[in-house]
Coordinates of C-alpha atoms and ligand atoms in Angstrom, one line a residue:
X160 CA -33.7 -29.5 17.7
X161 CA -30.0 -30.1 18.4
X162 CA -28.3 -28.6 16.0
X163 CA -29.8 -25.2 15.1
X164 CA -30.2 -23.2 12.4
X165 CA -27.2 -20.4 13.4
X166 CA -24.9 -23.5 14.2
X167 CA -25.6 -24.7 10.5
X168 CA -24.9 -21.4 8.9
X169 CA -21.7 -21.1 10.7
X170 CA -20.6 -24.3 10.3
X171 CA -21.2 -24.2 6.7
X172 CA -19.7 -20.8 5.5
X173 CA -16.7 -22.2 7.3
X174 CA -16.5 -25.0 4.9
X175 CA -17.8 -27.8 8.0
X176 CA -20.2 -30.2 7.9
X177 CA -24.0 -28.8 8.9
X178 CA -24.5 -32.4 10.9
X179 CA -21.7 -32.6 13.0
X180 CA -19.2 -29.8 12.4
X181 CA -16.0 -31.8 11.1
X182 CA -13.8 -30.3 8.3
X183 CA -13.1 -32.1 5.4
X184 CA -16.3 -32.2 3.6
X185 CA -14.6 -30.6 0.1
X186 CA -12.9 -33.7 -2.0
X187 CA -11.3 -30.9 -4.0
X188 CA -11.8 -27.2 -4.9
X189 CA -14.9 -27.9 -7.1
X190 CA -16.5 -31.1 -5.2
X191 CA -17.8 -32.6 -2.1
X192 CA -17.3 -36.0 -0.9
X193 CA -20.0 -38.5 -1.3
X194 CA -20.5 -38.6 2.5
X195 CA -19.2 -36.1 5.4
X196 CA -16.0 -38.3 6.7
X197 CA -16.8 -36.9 10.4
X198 CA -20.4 -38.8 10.4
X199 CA -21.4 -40.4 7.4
X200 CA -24.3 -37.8 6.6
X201 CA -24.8 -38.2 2.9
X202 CA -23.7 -34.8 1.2
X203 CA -24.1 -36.0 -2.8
X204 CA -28.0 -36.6 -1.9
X205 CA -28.5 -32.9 -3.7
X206 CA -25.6 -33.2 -5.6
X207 CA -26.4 -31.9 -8.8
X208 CA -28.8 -29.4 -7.3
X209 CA -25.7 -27.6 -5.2
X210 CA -23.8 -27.5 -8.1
X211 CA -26.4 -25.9 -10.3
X212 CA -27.0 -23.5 -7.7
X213 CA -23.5 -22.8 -7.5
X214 CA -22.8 -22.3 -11.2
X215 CA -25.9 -20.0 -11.1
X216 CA -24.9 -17.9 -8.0
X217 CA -21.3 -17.6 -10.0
X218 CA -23.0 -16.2 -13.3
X219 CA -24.8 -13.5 -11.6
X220 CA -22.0 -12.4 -9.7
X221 CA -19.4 -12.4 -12.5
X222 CA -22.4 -10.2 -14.3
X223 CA -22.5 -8.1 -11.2
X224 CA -18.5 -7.8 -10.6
X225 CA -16.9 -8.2 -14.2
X226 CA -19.3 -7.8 -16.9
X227 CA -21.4 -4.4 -15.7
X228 CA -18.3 -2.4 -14.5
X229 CA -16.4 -3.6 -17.8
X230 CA -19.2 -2.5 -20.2
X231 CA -19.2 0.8 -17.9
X232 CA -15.3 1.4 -18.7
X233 CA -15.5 0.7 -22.4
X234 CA -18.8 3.0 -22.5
X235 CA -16.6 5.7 -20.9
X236 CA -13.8 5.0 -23.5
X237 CA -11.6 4.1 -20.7
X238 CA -11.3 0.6 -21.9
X239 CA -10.5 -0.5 -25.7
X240 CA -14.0 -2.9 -26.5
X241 CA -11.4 -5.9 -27.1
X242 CA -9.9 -5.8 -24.4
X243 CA -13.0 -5.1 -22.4
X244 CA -14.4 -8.3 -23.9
X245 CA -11.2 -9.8 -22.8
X246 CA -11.2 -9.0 -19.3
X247 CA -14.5 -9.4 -18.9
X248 CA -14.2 -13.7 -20.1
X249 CA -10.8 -14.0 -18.3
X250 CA -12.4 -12.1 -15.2
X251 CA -15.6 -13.9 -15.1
X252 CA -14.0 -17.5 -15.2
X253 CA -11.5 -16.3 -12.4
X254 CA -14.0 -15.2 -10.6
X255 CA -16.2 -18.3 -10.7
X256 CA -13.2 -20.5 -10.4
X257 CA -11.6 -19.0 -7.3
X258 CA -15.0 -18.1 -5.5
X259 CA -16.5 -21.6 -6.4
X260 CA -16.0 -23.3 -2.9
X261 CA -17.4 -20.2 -1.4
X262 CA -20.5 -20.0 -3.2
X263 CA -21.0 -23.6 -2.7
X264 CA -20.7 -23.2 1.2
X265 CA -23.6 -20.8 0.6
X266 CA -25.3 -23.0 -1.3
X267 CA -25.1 -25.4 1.4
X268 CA -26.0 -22.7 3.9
X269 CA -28.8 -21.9 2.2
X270 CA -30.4 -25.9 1.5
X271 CA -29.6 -27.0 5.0
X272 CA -31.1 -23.8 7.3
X273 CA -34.0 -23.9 4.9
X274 CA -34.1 -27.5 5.9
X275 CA -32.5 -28.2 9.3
X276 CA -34.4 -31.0 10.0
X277 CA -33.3 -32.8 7.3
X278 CA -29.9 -33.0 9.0
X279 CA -29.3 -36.8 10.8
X280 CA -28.7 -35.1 13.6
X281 CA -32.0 -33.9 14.0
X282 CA -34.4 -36.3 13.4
X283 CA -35.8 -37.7 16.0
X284 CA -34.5 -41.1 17.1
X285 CA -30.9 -39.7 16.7
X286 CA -28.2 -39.6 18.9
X287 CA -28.2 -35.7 20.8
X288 CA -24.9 -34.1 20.8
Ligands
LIG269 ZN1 -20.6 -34.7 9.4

């Protein structure tokens, strides 16, 4: 196939399109455009999907991250349980906030070298690069 499944996850943990490698898929910090501007490959197809996945990934991690070593302090008395519960909302949304176009490059990863023939690219009939 032309575009293979180590080109995708590159291209896509560096915030490019998986079809054709252009930058500028993100419409802002929390969204992809409708279509890639590079070659038109439809990126909102799985929209709702990504985003789930991407709200999900963020959870566990502000669980992992935040909300574990957190309960661990104020277990260990080194952190008052107020402002443990404090830190542990404030950190988890800055977490999930600043990470989100991140995690939704993985989330892309993931869908499209799961399914790298689903790219335009290649299917067959298409244009080789
Ligand atoms: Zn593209």
């Amino acid at each position: 196939m032309p575009v293979t499944r180590s080109q995708i996850a590159h291209r896509t943990l560096t915030g490019r399109c998986p079809n054709c490698g252009r930058f500028g898929i993100f419409k802002n910090w929390f969204r992809l455009h409708p279509a890639c501007p590079g070659c038109g490959m439809q990126l909102e197809k799985e929209e709702s999907g990504f985003y789930f996945g991407t709200t999900s990934i963020g959870y566990v991690l502000a669980i992992v991250l935040v909300i574990i070593p957190v309960c661990i302090l104020v277990v260990l008395d080194k952190l008052g349980m107020w402002l443990g519960v404090a830190i542990g909302i404030v950190g988890s949304l800055l977490l999930c906030t600043l990470l989100y176009p991140v995690l939704l490059c993985w989330v892309l990863m993931l869908y499209y070298t799961v399914q790298a023939d689903e790219l335009p690219a290649n299917r067959p009939g298409s244009d080789d690069e």
